[in-house]
PDB file of C-alpha atoms in Angstrom:
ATOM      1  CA  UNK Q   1     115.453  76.633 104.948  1.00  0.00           C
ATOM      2  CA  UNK Q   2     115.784  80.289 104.216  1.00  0.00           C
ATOM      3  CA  UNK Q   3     116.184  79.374 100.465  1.00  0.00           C
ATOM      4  CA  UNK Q   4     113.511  77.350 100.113  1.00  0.00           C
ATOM      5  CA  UNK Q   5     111.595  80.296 101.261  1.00  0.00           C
ATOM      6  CA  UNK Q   6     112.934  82.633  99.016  1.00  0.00           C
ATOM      7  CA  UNK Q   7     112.435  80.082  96.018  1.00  0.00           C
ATOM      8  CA  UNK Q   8     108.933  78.902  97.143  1.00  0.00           C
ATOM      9  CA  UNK Q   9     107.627  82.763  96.631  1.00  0.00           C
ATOM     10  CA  UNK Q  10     110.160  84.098  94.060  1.00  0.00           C
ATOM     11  CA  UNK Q  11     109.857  81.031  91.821  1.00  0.00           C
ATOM     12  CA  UNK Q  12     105.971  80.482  91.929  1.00  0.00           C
ATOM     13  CA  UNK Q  13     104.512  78.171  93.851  1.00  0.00           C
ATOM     14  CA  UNK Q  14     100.728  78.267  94.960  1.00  0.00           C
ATOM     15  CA  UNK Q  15      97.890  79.390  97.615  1.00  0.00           C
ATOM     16  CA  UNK Q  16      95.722  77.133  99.109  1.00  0.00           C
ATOM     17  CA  UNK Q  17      92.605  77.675 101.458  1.00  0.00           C
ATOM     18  CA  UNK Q  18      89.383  77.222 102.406  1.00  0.00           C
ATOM     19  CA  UNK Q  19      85.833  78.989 101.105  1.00  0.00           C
ATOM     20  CA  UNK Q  20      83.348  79.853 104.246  1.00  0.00           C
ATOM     21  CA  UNK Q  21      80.001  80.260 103.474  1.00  0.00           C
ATOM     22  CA  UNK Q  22      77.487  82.166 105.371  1.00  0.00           C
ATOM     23  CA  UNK Q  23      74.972  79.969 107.502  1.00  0.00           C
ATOM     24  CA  UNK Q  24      72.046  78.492 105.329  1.00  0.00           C
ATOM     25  CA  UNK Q  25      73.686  79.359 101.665  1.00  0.00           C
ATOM     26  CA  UNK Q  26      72.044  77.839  98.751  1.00  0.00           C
ATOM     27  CA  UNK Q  27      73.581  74.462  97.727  1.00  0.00           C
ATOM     28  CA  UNK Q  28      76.508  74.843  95.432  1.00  0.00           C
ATOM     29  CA  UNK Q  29      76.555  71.129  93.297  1.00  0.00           C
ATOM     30  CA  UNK Q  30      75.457  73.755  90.151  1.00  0.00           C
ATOM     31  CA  UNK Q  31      77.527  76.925  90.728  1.00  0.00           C
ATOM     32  CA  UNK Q  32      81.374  77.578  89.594  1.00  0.00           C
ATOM     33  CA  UNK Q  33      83.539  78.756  92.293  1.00  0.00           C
ATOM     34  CA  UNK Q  34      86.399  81.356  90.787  1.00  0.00           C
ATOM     35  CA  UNK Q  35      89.251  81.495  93.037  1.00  0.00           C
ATOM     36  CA  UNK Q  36      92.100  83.633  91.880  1.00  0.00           C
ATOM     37  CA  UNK Q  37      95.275  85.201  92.879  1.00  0.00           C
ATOM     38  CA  UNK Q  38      96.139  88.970  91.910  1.00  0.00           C
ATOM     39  CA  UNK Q  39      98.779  91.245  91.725  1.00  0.00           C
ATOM     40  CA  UNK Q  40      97.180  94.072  93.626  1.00  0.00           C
ATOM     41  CA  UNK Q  41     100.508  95.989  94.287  1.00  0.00           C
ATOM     42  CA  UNK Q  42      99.161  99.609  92.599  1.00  0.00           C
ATOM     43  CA  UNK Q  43      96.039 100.639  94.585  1.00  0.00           C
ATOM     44  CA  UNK Q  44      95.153 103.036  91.634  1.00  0.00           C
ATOM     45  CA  UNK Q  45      95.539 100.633  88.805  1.00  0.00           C
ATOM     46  CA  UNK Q  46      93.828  97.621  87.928  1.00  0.00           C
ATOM     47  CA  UNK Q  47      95.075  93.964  89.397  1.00  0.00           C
ATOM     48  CA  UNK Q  48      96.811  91.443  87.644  1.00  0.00           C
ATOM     49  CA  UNK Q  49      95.619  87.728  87.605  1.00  0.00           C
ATOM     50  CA  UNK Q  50      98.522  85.555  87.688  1.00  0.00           C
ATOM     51  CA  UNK Q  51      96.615  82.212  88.867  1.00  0.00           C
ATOM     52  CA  UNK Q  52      92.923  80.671  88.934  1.00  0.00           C
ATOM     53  CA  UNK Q  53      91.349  77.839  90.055  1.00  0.00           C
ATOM     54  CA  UNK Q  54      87.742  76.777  88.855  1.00  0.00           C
ATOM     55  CA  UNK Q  55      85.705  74.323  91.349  1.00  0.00           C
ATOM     56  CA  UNK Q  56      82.148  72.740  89.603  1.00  0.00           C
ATOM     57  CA  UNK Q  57      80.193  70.147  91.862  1.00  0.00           C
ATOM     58  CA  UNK Q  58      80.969  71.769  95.601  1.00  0.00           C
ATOM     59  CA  UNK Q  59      79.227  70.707  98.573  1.00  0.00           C
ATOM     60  CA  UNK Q  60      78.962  72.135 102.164  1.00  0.00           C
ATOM     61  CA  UNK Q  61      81.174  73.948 103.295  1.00  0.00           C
ATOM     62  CA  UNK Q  62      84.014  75.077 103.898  1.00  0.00           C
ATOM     63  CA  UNK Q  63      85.138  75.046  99.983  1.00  0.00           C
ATOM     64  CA  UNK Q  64      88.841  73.597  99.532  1.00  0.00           C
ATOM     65  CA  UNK Q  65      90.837  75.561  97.061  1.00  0.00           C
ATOM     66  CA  UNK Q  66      94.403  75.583  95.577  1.00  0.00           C
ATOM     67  CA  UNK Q  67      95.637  77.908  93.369  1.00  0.00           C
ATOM     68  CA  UNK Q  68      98.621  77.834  91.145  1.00  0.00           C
ATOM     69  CA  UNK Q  69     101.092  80.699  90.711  1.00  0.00           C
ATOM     70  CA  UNK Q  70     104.105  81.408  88.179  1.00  0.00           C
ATOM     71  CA  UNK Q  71     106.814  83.838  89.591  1.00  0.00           C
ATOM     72  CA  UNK Q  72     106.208  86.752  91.411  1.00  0.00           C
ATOM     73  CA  UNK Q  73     108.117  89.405  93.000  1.00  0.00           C
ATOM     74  CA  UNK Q  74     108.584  89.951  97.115  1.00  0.00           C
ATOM     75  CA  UNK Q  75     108.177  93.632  96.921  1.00  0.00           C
ATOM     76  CA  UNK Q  76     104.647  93.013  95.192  1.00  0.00           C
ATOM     77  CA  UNK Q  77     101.428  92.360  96.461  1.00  0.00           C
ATOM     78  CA  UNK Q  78      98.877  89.864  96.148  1.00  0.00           C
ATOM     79  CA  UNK Q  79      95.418  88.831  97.452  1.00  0.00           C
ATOM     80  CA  UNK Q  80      92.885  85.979  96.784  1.00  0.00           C
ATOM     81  CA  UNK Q  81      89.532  87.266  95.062  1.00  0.00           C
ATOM     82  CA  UNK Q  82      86.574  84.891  95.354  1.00  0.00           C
ATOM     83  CA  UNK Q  83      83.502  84.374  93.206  1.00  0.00           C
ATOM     84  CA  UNK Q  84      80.829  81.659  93.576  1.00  0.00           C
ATOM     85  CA  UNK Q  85      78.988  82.017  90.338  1.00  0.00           C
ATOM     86  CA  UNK Q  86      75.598  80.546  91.528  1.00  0.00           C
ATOM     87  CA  UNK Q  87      73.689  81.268  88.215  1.00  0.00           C
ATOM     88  CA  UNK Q  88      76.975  80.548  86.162  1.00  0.00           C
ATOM     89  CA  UNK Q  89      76.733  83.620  83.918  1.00  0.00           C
ATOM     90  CA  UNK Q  90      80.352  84.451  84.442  1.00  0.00           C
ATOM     91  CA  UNK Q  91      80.019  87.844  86.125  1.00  0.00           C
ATOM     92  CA  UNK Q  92      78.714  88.880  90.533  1.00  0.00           C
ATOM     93  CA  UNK Q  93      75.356  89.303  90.347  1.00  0.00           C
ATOM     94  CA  UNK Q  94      72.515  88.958  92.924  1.00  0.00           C
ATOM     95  CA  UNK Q  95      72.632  85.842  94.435  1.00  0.00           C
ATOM     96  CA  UNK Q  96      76.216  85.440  94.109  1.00  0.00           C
ATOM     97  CA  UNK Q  97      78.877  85.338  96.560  1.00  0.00           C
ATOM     98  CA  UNK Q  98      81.879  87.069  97.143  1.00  0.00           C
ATOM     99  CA  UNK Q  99      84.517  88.249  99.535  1.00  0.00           C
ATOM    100  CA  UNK Q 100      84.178  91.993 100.693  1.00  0.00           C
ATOM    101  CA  UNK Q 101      87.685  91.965 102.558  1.00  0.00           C
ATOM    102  CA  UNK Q 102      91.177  91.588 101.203  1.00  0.00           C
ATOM    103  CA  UNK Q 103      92.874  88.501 101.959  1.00  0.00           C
ATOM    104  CA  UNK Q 104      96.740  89.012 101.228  1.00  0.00           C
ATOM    105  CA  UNK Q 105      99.150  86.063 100.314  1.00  0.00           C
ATOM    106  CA  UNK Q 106     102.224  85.075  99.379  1.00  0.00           C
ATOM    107  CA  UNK Q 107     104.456  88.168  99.928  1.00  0.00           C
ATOM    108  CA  UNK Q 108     105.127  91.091 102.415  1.00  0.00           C
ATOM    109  CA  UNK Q 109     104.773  88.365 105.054  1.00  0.00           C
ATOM    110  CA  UNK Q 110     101.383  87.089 104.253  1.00  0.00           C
ATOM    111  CA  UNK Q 111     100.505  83.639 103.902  1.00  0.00           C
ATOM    112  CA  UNK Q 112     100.172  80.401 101.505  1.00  0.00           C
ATOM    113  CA  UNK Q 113      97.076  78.805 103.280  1.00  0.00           C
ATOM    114  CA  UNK Q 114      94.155  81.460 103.899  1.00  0.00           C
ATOM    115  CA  UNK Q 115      90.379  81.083 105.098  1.00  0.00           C
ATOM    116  CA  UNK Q 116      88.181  83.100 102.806  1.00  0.00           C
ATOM    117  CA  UNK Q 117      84.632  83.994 103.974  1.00  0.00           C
ATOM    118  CA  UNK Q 118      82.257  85.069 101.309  1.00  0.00           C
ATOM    119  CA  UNK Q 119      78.908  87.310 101.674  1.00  0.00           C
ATOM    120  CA  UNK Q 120      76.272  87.164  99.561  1.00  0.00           C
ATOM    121  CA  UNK Q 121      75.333  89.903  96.767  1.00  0.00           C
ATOM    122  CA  UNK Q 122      72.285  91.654  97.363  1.00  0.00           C
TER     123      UNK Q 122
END
């Protein structure tokens, strides 16, 4: 069992979760949902995408997610970043939403299936 552990976050695996709105958000059948996973192990640097996940045609909510990861290394870590791209230009902007916490997986600990709430940009 211990093994499979080991392999599961050593040898890549995934993160799965779910997307929580705030009460009366906009319907989300036309905006792109960016879930990814970063490397956010040096606080002063930038982070490191090592997996996304794209969702078009969304409805209610919660938002199901999985992500797909290669390797990555136990004494790193890693957090789940969320955009819903309401206006679909690719970048947060007003009207958007996003998370304003971390949300750490996969190492250190932290878990593989993670609840996500998102505010909206103002």
């Amino acid at each position: 069992m211990l093994l499979f552990f080991l392999c599961a976050v050593a040898c890549g695996g995934g993160v799965t979760g779910e997307i929580v709105l705030p009460a009366g958000a906009p319907s989300l059948a036309q905006a792109d949902i960016r879930v990814s996973v970063e490397d956010v192990t040096y606080a002063d640097g930038p982070s490191t995408k090592i997996g996304e996940a794209i969702i078009t045609g969304a409805s209610g909510s919660p938002v199901s997610f999985s992500v797909s990861v290669g390797a990555t290394d136990a004494n790193n870590r890693y957090a789940v970043q969320v955009l819903v791209d309401v206006n679909r230009d690719g970048q947060t902007s007003k009207g958007d939403f996003v998370n304003d916490t971390s949300i750490p997986v996969l190492t250190q600990g932290a878990p593989t299936h993670v609840t996500v709430p998102v505010i909206l940009v103002r």
